[in-house]
One Martini backbone bead per residue (centre of mass of N, CA, C, O) as a GRO file, in nm:
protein
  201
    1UNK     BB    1   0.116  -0.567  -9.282
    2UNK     BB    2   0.373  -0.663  -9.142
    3UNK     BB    3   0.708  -0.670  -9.146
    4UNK     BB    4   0.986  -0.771  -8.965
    5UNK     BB    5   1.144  -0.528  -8.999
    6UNK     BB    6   0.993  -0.308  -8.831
    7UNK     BB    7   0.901  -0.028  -8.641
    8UNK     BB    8   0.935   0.234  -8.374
    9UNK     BB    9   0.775   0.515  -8.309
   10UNK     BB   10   0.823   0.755  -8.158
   11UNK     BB   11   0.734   1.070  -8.076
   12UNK     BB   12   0.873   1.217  -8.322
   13UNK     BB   13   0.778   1.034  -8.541
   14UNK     BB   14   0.476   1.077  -8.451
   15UNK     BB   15   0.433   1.369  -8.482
   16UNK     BB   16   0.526   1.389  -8.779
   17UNK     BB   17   0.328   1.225  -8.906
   18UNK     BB   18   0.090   1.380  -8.796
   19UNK     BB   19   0.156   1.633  -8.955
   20UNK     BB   20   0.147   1.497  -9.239
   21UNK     BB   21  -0.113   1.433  -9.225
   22UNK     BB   22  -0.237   1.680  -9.201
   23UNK     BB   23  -0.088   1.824  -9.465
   24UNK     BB   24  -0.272   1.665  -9.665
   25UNK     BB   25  -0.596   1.736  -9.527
   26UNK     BB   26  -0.551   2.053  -9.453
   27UNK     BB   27  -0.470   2.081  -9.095
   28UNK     BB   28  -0.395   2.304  -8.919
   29UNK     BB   29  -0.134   2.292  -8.674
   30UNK     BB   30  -0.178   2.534  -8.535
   31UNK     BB   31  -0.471   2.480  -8.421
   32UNK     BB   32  -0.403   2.156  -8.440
   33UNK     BB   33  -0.236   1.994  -8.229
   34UNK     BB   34  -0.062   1.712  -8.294
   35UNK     BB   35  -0.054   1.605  -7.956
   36UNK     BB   36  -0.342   1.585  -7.908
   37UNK     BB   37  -0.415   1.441  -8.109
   38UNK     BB   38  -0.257   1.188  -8.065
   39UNK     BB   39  -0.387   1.126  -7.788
   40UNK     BB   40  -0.664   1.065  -7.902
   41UNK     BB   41  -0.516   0.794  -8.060
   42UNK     BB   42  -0.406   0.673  -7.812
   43UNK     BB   43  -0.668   0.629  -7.677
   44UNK     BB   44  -0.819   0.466  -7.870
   45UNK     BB   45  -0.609   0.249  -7.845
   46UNK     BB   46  -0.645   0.173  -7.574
   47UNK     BB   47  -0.980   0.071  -7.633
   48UNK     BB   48  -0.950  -0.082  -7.929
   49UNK     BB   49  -0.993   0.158  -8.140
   50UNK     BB   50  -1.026   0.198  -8.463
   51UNK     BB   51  -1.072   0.410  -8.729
   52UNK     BB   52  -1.322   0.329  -8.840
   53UNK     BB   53  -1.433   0.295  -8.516
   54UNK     BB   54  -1.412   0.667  -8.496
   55UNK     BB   55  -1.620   0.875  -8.317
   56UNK     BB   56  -1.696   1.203  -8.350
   57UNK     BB   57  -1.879   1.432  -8.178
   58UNK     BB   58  -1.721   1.653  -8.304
   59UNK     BB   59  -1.528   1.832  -8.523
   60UNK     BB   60  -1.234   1.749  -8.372
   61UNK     BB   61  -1.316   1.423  -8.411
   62UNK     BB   62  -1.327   1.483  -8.716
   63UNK     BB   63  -1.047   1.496  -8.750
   64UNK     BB   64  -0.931   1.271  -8.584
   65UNK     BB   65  -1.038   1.059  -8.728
   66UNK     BB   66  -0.868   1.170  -9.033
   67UNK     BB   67  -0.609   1.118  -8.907
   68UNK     BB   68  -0.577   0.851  -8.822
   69UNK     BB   69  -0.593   0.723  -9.071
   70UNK     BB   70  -0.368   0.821  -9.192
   71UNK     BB   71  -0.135   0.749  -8.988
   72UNK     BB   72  -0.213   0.432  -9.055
   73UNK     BB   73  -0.052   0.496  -9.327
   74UNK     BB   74   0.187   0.609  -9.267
   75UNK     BB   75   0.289   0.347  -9.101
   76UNK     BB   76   0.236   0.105  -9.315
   77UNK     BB   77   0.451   0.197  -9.511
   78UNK     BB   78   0.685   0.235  -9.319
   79UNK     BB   79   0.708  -0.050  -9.128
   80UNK     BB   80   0.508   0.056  -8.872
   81UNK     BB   81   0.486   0.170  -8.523
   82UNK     BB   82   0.360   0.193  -8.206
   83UNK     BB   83   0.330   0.119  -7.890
   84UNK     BB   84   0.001   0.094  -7.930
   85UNK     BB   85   0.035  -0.110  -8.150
   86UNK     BB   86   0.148  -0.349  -8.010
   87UNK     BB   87  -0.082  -0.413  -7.864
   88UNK     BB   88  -0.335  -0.394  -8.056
   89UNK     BB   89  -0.206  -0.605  -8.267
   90UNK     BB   90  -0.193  -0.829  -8.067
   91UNK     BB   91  -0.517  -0.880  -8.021
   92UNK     BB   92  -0.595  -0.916  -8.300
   93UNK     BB   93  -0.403  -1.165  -8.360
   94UNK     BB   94  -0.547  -1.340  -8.095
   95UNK     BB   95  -0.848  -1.314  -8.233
   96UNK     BB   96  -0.790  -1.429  -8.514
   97UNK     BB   97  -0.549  -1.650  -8.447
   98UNK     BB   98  -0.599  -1.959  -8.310
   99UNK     BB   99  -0.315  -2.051  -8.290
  100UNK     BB  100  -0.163  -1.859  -8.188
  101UNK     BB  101  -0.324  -1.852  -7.923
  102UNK     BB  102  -0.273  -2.149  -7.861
  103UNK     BB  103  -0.004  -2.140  -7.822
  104UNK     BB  104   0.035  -1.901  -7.596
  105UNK     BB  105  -0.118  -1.981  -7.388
  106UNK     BB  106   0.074  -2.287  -7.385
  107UNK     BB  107   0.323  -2.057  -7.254
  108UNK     BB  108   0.122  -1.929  -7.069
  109UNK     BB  109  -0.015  -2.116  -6.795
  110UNK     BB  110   0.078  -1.830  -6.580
  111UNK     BB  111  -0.096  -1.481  -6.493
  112UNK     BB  112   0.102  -1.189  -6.363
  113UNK     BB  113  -0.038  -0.886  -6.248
  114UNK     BB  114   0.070  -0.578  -6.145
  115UNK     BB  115  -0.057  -0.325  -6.112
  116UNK     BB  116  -0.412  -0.338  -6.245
  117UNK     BB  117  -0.485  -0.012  -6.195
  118UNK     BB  118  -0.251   0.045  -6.431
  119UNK     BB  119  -0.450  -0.077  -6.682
  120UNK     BB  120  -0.560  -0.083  -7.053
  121UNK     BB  121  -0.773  -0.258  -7.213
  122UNK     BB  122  -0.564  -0.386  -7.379
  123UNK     BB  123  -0.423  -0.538  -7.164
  124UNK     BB  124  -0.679  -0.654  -7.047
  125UNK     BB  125  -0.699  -0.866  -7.284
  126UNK     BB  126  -0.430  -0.991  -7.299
  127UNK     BB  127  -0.499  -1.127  -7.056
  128UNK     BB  128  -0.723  -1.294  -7.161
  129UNK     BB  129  -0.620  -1.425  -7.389
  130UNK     BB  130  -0.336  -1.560  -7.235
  131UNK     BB  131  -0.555  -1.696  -7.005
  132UNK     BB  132  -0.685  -1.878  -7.141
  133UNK     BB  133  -0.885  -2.114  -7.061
  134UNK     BB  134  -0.771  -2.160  -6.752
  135UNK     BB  135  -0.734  -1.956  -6.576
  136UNK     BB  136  -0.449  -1.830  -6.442
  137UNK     BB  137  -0.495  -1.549  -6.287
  138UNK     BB  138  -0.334  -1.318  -6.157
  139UNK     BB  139  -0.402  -0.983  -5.941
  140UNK     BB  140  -0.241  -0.676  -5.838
  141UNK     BB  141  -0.509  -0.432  -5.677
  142UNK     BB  142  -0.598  -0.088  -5.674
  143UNK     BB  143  -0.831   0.166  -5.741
  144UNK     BB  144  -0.719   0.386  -5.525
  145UNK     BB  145  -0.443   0.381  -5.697
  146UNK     BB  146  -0.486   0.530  -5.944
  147UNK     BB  147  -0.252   0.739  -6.184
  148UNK     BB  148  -0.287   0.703  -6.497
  149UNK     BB  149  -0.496   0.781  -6.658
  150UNK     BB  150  -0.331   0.974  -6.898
  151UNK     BB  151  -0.217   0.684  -6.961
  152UNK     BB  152  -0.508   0.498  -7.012
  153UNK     BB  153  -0.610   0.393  -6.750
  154UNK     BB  154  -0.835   0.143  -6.586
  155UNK     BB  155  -0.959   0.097  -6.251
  156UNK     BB  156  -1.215  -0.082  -6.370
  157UNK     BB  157  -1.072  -0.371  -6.392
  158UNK     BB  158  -1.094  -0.455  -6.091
  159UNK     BB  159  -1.405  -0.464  -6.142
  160UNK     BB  160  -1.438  -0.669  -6.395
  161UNK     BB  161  -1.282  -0.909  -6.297
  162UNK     BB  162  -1.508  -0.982  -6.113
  163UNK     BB  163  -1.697  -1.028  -6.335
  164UNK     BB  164  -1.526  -1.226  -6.540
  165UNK     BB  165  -1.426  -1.397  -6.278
  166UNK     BB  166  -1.656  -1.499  -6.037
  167UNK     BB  167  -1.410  -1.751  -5.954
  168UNK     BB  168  -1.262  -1.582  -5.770
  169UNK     BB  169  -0.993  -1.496  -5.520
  170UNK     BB  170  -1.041  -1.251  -5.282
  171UNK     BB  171  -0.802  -1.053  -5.153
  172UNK     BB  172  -0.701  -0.836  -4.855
  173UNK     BB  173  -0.443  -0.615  -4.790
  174UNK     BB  174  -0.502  -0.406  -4.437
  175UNK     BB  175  -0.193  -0.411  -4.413
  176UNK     BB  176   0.046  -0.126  -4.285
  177UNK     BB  177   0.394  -0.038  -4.329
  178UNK     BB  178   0.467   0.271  -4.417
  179UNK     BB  179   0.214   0.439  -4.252
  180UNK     BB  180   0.053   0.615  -4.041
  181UNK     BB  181  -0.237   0.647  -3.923
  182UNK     BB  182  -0.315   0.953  -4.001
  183UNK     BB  183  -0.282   0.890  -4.244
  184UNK     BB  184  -0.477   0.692  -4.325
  185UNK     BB  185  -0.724   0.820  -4.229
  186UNK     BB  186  -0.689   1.025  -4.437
  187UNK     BB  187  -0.712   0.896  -4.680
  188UNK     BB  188  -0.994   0.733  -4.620
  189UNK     BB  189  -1.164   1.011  -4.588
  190UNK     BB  190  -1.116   1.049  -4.917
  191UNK     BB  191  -1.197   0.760  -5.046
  192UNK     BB  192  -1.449   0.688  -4.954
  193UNK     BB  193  -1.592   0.896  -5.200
  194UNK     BB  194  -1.614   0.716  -5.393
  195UNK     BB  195  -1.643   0.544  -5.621
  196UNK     BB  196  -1.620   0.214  -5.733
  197UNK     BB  197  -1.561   0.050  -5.474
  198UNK     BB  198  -1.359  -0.132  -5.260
  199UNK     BB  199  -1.387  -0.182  -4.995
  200UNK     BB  200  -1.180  -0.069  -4.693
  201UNK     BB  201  -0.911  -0.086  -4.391
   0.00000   0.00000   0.00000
């Protein structure tokens, strides 16, 4: 639906489009904030939720779905992208398309993803569709170190990918050259309450 010249959204032509959005469907933008609906719509896309597939669990979120869905023809008709869809459209391409995918495969094929505690689903997607099928995939992360959750990471990839990939070679890195023992006491004395976690010394 996107032709080669498309544009990409920054964050002011998304807030404008979100409120264009609102104020066909007569939602009051002074009640509901446009940044906020927009959060909610990019935490979706970045989920790999597409507007079809969006339900508000309350009145609120009966909103972002009606918003999202318009946001996303008000997008399309401008022949344009936000950088959420950079990767969606990504990721549909390559589970869509075949050939696509097979070319993309054989032209990389070996991927290394670096600080993979603070990638969000579409990404941890992409890394498995140009991995496939021979799965040369490298990642370093620690679940304990993600600090991006608000712009939609998700340090449980790093639990998935053991998961995903269970002939994987885990290596634990826990010599620390940065910081002194009591640091690290004090940070492992907290860090140990976490759930979901690869212990580690």
């Amino acid at each position: 639906p996107y032709g080669e010249d498309y544009t990409i959204f920054d964050t002011d032509d998304q807030i404008s489009a979100i409120g264009q959005a609102m104020s066909e469907l007569n939602i009051d933008s002074k009640k509901y904030s446009p940044r906020q609906v927009l959060n909610h719509i990019s935490s979706a896309k970045n989920e790999l939720i597409l507007p079809q597939q969006y339900e508000g669990d309350d009145y609120y979120g009966e909103i972002v779905s009606r918003v999202y869905e318009r946001y996303q023809h008000i997008l399309r008709d401008s022949n344009a992208m936000d950088f959420d869809d950079l990767l969606l459209q990504m990721v549909l391409l390559l589970r869509g398309n075949e050939a696509v995918r097979d070319k993309y495969q054989a032209k990389y094929r070996y991927i290394l993803v670096d600080e993979f505690q603070d990638t969000n689903m579409a990404q941890y997607a992409l890394v498995q569709l140009l991995g496939g099928p021979q799965n040369n995939i490298f990642v370093v992360g620690d679940e304990d170190q993600s600090i991006y959750a608000f712009r939609g990471a998700n340090y449980r990839n790093v639990l998935h990918f053991e998961q995903d990939y269970p002939d994987c070679q885990k290596i634990l890195l826990e010599q620390n050259y940065r910081s002194t023992q009591i640091v690290l006491d004090a940070a492992r004395a907290i860090i140990d309450h976490n759930h979901n976690r690869t212990p580690k010394a």
